[in-house]
PDB file of C-alpha atoms and ligand atoms in Angstrom:
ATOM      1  CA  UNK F  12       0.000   0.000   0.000  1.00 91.00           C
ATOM      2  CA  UNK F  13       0.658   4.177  -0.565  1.00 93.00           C
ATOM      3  CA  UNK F  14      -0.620   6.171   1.356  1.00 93.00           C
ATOM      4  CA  UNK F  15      -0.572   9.685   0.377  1.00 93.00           C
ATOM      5  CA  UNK F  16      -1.683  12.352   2.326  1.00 93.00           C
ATOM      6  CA  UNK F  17      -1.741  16.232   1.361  1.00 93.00           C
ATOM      7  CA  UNK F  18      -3.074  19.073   3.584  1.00 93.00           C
ATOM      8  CA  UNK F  19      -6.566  19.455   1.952  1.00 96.00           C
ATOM      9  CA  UNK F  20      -9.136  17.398  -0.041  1.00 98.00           C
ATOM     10  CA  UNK F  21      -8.306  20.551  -2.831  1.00 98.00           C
ATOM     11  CA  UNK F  22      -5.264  18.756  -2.883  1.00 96.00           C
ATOM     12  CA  UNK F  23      -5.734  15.421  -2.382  1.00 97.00           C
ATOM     13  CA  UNK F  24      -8.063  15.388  -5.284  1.00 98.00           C
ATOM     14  CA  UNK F  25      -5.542  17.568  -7.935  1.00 98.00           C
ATOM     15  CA  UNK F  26      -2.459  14.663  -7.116  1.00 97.00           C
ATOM     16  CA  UNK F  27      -5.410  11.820  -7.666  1.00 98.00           C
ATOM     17  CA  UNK F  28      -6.567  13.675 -10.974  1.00 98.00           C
ATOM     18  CA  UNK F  29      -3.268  14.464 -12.593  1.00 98.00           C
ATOM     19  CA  UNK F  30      -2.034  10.632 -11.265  1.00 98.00           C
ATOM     20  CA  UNK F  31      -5.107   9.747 -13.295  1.00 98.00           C
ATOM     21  CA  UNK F  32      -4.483  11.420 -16.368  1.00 98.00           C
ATOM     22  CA  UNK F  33      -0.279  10.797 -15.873  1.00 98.00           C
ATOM     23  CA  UNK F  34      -1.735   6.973 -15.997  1.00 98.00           C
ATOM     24  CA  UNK F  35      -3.890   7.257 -19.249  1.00 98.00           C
ATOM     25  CA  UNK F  36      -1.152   9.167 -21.089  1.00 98.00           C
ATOM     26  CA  UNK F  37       1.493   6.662 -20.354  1.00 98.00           C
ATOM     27  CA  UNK F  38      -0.709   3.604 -21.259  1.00 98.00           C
ATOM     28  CA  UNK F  39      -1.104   5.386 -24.917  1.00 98.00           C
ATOM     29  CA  UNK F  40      -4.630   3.940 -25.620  1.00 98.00           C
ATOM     30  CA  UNK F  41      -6.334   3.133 -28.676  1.00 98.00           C
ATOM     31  CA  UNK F  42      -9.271   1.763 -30.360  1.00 97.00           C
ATOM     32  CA  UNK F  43      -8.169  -1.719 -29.941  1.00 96.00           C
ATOM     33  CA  UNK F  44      -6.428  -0.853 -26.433  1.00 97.00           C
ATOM     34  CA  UNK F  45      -8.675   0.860 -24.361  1.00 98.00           C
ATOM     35  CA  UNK F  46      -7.744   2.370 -20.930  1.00 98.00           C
ATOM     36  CA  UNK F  47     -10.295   0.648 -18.783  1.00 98.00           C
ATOM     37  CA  UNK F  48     -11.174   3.144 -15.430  1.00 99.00           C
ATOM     38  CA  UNK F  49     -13.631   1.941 -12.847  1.00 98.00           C
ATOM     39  CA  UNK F  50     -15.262   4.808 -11.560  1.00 98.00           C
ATOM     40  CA  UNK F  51     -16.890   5.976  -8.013  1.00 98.00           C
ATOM     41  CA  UNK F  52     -19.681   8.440  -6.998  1.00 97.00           C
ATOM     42  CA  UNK F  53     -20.343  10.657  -3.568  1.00 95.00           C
ATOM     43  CA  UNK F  54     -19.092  13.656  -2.641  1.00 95.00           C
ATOM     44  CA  UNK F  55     -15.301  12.660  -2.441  1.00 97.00           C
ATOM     45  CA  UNK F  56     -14.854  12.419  -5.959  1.00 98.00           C
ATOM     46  CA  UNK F  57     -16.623  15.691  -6.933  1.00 98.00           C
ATOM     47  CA  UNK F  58     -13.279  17.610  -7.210  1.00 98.00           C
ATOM     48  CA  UNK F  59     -11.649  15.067  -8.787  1.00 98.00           C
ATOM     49  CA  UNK F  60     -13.793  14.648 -12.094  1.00 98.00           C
ATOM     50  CA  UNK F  61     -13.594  18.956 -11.612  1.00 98.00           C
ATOM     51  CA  UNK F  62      -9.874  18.935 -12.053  1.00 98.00           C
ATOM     52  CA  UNK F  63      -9.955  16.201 -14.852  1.00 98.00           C
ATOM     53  CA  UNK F  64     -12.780  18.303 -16.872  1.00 98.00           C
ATOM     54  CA  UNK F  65     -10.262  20.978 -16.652  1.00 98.00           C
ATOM     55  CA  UNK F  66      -7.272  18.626 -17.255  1.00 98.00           C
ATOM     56  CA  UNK F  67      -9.489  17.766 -20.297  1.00 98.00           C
ATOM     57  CA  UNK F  68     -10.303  21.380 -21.268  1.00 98.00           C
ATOM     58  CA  UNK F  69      -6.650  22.106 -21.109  1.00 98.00           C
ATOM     59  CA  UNK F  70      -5.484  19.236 -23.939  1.00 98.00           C
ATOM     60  CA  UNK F  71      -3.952  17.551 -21.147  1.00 98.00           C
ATOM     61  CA  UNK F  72      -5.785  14.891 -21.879  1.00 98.00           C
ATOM     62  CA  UNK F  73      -8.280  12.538 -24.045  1.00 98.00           C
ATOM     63  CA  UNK F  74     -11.257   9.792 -22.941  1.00 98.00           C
ATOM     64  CA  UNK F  75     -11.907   8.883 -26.692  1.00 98.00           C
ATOM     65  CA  UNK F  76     -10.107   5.755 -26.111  1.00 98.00           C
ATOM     66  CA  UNK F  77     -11.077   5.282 -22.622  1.00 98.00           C
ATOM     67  CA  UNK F  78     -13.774   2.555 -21.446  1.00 98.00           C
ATOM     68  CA  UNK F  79     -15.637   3.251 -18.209  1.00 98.00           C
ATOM     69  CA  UNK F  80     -17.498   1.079 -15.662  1.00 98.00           C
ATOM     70  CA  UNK F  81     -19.025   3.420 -12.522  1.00 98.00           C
ATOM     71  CA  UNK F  82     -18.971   0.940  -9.608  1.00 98.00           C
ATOM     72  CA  UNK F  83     -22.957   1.235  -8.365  1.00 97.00           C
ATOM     73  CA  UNK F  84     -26.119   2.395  -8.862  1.00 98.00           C
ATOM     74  CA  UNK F  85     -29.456   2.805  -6.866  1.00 97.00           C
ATOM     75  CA  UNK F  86     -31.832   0.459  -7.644  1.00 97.00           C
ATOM     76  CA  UNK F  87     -35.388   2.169  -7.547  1.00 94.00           C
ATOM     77  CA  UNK F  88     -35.300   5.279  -8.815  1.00 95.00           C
ATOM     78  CA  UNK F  89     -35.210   5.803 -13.173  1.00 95.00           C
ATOM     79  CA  UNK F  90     -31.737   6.872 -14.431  1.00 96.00           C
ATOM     80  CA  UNK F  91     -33.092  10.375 -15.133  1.00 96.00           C
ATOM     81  CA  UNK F  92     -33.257  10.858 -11.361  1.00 96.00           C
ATOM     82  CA  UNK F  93     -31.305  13.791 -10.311  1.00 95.00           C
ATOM     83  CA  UNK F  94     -29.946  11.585  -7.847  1.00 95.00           C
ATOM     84  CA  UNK F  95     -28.934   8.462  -9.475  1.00 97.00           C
ATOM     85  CA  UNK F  96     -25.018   7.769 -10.221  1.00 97.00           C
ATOM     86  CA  UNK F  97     -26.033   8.322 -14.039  1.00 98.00           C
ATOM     87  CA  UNK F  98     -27.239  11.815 -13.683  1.00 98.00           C
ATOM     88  CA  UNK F  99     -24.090  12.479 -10.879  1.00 97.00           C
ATOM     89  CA  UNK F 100     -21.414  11.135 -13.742  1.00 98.00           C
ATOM     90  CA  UNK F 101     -22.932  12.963 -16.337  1.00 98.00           C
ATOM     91  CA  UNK F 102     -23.507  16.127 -15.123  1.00 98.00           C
ATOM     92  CA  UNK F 103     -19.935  15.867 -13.324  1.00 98.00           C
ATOM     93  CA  UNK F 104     -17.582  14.241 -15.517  1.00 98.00           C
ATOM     94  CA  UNK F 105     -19.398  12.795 -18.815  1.00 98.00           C
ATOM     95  CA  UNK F 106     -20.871  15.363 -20.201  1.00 98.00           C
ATOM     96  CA  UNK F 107     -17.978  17.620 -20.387  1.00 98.00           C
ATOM     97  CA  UNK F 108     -15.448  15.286 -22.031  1.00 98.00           C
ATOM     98  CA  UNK F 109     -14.273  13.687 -24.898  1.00 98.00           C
ATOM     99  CA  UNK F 110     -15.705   9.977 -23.935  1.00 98.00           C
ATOM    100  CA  UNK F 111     -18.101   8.186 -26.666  1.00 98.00           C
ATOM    101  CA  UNK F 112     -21.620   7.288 -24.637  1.00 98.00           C
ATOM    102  CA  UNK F 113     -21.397   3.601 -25.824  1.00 98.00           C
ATOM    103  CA  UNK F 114     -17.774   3.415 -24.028  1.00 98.00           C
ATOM    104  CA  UNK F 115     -19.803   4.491 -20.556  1.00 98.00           C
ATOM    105  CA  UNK F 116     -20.722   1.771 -18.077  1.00 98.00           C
ATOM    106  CA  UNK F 117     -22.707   1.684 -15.070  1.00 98.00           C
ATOM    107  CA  UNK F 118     -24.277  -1.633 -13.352  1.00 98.00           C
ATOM    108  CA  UNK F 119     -27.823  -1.789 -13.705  1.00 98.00           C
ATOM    109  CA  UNK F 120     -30.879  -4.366 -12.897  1.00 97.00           C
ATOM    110  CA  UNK F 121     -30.692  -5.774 -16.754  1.00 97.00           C
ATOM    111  CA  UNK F 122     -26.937  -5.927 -16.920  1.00 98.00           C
ATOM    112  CA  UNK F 123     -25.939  -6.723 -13.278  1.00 98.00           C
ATOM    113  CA  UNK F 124     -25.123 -10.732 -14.031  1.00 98.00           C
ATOM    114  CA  UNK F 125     -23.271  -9.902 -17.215  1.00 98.00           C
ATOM    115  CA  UNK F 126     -21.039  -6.773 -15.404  1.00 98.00           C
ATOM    116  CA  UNK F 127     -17.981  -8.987 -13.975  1.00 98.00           C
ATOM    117  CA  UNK F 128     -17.806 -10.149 -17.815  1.00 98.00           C
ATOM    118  CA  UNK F 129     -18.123  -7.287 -19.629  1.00 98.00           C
ATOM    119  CA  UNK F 130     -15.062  -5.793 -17.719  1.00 98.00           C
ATOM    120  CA  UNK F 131     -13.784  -9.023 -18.665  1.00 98.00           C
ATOM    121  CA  UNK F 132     -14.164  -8.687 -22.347  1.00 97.00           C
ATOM    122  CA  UNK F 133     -12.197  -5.477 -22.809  1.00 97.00           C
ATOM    123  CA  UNK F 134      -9.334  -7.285 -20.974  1.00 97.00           C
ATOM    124  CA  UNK F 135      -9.905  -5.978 -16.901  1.00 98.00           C
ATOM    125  CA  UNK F 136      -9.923  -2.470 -15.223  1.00 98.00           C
ATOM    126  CA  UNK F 137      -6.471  -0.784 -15.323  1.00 98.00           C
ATOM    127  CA  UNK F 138      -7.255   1.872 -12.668  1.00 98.00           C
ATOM    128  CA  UNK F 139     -10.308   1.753 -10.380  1.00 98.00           C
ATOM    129  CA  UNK F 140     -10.909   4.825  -8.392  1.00 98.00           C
ATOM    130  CA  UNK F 141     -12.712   4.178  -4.676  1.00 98.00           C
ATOM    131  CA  UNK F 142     -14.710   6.073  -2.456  1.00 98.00           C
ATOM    132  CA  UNK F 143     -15.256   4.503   1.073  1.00 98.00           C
ATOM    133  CA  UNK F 144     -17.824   5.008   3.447  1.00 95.00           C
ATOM    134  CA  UNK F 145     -17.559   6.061   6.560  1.00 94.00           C
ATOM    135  CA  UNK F 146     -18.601   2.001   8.080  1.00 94.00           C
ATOM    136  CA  UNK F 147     -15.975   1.274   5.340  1.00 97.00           C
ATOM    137  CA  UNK F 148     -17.649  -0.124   2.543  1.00 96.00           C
ATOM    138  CA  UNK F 149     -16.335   0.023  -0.729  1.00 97.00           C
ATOM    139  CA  UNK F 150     -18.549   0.516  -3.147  1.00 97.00           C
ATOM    140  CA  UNK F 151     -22.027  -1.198  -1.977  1.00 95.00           C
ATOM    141  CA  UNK F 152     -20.194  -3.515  -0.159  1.00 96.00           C
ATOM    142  CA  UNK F 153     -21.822  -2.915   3.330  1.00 93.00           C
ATOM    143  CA  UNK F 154     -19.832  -4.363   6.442  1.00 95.00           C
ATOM    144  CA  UNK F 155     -20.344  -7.958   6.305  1.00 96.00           C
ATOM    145  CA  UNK F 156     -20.002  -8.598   2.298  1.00 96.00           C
ATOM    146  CA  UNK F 157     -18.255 -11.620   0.960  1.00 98.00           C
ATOM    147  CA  UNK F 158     -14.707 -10.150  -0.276  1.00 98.00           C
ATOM    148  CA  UNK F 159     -14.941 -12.741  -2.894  1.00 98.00           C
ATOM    149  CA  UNK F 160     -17.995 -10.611  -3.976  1.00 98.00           C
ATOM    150  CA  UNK F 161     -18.824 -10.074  -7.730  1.00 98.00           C
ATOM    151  CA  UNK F 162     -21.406  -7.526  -9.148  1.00 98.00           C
ATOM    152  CA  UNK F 163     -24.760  -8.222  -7.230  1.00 98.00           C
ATOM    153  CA  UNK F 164     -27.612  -6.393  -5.713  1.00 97.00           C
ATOM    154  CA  UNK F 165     -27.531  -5.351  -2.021  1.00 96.00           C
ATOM    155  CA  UNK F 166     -29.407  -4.313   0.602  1.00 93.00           C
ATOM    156  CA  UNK F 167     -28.242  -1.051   1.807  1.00 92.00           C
ATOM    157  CA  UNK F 168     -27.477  -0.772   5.661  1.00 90.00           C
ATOM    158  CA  UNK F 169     -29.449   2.174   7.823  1.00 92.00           C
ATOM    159  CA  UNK F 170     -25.763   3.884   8.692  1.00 89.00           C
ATOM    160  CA  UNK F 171     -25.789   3.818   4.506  1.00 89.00           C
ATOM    161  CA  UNK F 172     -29.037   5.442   4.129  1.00 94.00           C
ATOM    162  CA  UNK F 173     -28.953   7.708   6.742  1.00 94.00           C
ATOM    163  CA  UNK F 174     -25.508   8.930   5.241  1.00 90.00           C
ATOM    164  CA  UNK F 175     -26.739   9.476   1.739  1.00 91.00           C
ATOM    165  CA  UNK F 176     -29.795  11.295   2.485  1.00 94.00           C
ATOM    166  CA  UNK F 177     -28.494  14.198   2.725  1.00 93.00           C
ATOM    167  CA  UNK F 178     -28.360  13.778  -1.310  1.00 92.00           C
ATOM    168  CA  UNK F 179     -32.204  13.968  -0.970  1.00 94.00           C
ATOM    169  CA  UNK F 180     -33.195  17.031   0.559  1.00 94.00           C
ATOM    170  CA  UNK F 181     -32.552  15.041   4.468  1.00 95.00           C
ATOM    171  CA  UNK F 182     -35.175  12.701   3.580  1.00 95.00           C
ATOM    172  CA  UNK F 183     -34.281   8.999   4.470  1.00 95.00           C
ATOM    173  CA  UNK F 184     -37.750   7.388   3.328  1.00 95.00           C
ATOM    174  CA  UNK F 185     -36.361   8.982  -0.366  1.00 94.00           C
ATOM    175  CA  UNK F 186     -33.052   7.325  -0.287  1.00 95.00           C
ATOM    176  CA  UNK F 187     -33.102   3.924  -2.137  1.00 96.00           C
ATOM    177  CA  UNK F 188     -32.967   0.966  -0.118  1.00 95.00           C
ATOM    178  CA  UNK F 189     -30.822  -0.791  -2.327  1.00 96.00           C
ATOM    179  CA  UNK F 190     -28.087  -0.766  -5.064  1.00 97.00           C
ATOM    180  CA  UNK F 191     -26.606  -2.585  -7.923  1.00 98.00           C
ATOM    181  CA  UNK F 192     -22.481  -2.653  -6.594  1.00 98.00           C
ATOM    182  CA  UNK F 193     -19.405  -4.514  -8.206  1.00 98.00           C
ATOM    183  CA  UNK F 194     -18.012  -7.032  -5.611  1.00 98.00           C
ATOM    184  CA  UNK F 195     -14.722  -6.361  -3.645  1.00 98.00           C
ATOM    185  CA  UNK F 196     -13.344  -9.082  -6.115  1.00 98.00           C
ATOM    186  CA  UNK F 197     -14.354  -6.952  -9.142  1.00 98.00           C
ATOM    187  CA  UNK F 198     -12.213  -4.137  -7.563  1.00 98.00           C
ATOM    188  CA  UNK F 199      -9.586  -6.496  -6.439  1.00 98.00           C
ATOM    189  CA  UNK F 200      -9.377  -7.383 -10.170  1.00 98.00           C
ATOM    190  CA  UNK F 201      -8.509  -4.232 -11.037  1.00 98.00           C
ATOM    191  CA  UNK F 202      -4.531  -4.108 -11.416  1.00 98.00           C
ATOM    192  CA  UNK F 203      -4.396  -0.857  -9.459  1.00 98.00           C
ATOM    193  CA  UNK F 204      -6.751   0.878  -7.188  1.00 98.00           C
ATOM    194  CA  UNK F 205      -6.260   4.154  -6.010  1.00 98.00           C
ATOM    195  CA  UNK F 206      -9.062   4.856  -2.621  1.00 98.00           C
ATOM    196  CA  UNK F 207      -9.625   8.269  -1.980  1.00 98.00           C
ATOM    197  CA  UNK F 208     -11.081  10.151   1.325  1.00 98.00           C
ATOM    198  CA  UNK F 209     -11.794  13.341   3.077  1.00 98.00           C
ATOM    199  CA  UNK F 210     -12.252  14.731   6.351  1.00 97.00           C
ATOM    200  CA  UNK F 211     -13.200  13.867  10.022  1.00 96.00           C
ATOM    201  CA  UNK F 212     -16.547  11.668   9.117  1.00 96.00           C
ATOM    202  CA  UNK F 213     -13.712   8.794   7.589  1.00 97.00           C
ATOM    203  CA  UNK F 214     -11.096   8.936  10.087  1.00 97.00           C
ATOM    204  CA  UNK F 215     -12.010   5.582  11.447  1.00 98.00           C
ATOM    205  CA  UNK F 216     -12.273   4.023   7.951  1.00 98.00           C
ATOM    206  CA  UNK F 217      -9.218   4.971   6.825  1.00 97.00           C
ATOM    207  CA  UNK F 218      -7.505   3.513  10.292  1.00 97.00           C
ATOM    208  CA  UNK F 219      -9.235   0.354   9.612  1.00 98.00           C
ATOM    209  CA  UNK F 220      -7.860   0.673   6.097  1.00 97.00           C
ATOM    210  CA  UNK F 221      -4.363   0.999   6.969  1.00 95.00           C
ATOM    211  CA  UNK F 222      -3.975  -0.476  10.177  1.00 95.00           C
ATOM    212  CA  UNK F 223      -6.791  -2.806  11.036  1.00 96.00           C
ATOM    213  CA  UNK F 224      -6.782  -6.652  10.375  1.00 97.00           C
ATOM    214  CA  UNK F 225      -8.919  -7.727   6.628  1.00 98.00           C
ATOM    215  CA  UNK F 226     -12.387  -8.267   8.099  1.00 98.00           C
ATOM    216  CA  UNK F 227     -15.699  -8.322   6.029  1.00 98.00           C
ATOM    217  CA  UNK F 228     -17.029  -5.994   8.836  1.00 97.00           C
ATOM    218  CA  UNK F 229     -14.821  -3.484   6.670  1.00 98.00           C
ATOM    219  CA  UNK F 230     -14.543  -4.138   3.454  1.00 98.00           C
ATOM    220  CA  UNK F 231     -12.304  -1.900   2.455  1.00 98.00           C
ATOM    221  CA  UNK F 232      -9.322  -3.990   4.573  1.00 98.00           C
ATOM    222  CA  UNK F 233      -9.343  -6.041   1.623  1.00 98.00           C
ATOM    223  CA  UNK F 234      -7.591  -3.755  -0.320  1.00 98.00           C
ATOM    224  CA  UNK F 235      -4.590  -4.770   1.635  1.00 97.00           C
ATOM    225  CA  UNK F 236      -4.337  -8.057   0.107  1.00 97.00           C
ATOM    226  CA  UNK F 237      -3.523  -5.759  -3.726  1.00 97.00           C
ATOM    227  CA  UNK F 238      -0.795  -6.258  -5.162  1.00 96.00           C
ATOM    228  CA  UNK F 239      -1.160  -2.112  -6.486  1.00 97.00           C
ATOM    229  CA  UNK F 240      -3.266   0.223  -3.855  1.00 97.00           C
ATOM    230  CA  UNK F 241      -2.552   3.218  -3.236  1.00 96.00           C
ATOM    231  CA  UNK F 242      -5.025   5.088  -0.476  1.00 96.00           C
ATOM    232  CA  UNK F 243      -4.757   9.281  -1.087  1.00 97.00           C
ATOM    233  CA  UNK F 244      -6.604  10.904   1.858  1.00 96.00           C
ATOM    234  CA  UNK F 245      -6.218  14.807   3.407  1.00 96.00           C
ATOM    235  CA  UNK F 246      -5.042  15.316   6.744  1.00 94.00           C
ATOM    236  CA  UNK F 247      -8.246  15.508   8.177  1.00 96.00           C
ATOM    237  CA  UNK F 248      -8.789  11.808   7.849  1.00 97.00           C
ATOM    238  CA  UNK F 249      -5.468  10.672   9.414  1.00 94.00           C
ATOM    239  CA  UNK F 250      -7.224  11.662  12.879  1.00 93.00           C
ATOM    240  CA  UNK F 251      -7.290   8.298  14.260  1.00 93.00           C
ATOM    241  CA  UNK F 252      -3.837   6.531  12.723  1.00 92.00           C
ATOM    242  CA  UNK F 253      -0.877   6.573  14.442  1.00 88.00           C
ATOM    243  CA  UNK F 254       1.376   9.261  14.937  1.00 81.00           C
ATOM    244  CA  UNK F 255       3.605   6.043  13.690  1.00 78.00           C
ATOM    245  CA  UNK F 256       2.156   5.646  10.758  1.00 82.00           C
ATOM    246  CA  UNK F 257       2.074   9.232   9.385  1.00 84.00           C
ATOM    247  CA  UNK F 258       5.316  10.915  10.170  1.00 74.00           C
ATOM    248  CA  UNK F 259       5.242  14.667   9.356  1.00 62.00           C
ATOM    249  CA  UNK F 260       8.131  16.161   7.052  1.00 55.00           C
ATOM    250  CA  UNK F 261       8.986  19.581   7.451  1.00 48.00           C
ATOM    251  CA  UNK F 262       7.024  20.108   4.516  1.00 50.00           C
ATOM    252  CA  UNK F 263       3.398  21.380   6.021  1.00 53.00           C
ATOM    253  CA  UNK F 264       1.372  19.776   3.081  1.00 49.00           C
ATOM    254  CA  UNK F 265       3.590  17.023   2.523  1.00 54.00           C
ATOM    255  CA  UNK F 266       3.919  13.823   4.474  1.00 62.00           C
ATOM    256  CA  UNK F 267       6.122  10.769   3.909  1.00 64.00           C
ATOM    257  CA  UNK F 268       3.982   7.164   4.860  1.00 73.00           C
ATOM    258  CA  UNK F 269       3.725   3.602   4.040  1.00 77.00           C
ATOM    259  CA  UNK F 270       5.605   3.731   0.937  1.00 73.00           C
ATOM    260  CA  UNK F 271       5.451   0.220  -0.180  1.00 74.00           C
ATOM    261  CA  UNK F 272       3.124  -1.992  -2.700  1.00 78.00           C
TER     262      UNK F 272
HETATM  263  N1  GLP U 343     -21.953   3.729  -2.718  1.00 65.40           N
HETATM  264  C1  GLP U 343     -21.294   4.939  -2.365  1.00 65.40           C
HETATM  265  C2  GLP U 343     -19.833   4.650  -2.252  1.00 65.40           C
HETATM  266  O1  GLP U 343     -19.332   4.243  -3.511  1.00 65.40           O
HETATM  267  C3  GLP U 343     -19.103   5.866  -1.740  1.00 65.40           C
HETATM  268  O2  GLP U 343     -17.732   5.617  -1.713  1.00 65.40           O
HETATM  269  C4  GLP U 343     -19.597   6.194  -0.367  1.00 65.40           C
HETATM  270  C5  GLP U 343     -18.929   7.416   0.216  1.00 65.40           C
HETATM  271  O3  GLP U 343     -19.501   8.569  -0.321  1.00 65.40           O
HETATM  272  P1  GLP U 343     -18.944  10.010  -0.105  1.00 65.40           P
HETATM  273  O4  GLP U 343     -17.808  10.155  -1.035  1.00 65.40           O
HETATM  274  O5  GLP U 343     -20.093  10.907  -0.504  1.00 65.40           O
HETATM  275  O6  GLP U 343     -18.566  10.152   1.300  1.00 65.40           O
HETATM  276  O7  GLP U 343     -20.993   6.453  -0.433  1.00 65.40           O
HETATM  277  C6  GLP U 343     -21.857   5.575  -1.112  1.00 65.40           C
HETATM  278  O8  GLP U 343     -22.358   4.667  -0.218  1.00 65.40           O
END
């Protein structure tokens, strides 16, 4: 594991989007060699898609020959809902760059069983960027998933729902009560992963996620087991790791830790 830390989520999320792009650029994809990004939704990776829209804007870089698959979706409410993870990509990152729509992904009710395959067919994720939540789940995966998990649908947990209404005007009977999510194994497939998160509401995920044994009670500890993760978090999430584990340069945003794969 890497663990990167920087001062604020501002930039936490401009290293994460330029590693991004630096990654694309250097795999020189085509038509027949797609860059293949898995994609997450919530509020950490708002900034992110900002700075690669402007990354894009700026000919830094192209998604013409990149493939997406988005790692969940709410089951319940249509597409078109201004809260479902196909309006949040779009009107964050799709819309505003270079990607063909056929070349988008997200899991779905019709195309849930045939999701681990389709990733398959265009040879495996490259890069798959992770939120966590603050019970650490990755993705869907809600404390307790298999971490031999594939795409599936899942019951969300009331910490899950209670978290996410606050993307429906407070109201928890609006929040869906389930979700189409890749399995930890689908992300484990990936041959890197890169998990981002922000501020005080994570701390305890992110010392779970770096220091805490691989449990299904957090299923983001199951990173720990790939062979390629690197976790980029501000300093506000560090709260609860060990002064140990994060030692402080003289540099004020810049911190050396856990430098190893
Ligand atoms: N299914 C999503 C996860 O993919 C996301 O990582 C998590 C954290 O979201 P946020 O980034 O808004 O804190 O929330 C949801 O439950």
């Amino acid at each position: 594991m890497r663990l990167i830390i920087r001062e604020s989520k501002k930039q936490t999320s401009q290293w994460v989007a330029e590693y991004i792009v630096r990654r694309i650029n250097e795999f020189r994809p085509t038509k027949d060699r797609p860059f293949v990004l898995g994609l997450p939704t919530g509020s950490s990776p708002e900034q992110i898609y900002a700075n690669l829209v402007d990354l894009y804007r700026d000919g830094k870089v192209s998604f013409k020959n990149v493939i997406t698959f988005n790692m969940d979706e709410y089951v319940g409410i249509p597409t078109s809902h201004p809260q479902s993870y196909h309006s949040f990509m779009f009107k964050h990152l799709f819309q505003h760059v270079d990607i063909p729509p056929n070349q988008i992904h997200l899991p779905s009710l019709e195309n849930y069983r045939e999701y681990d395959n389709m990733i398959a067919k265009y040879g495996g994720i490259e890069l798959f960027l992770c939120g966590v939540g603050s019970d650490g789940h990755i993705a869907f995966n809600e404390p307790g998933s298999s971490l031999a998990s594939k795409t599936r649908v899942k019951t969300l947990t009331n910490d899950t729902i209670v978290a996410n209404a606050r993307f429906f005007d407070g109201n928890i009977d609006a929040v869906p009560k389930s979700a189409v999510t890749v399995g930890v194994k689908t992300v484990m497939d990936a041959r890197e992963v890169i998990l981002i998160a922000d501020g005080r509401g994570k701390t305890e995920a992110v010392r779970q996620a770096v220091e805490g044994s691989i449990s299904h009670a957090w299923t983001v500890t199951a990173l720990q087991m790939h062979p390629k993760f690197i976790m980029a978090i501000d300093e506000a999430a560090t709260e609860e790791l060990r002064v140990k584990t994060v030692k402080s340069t003289n540099t004020k945003s810049m911190h050396i830790v856990l430098q190893g794969y």
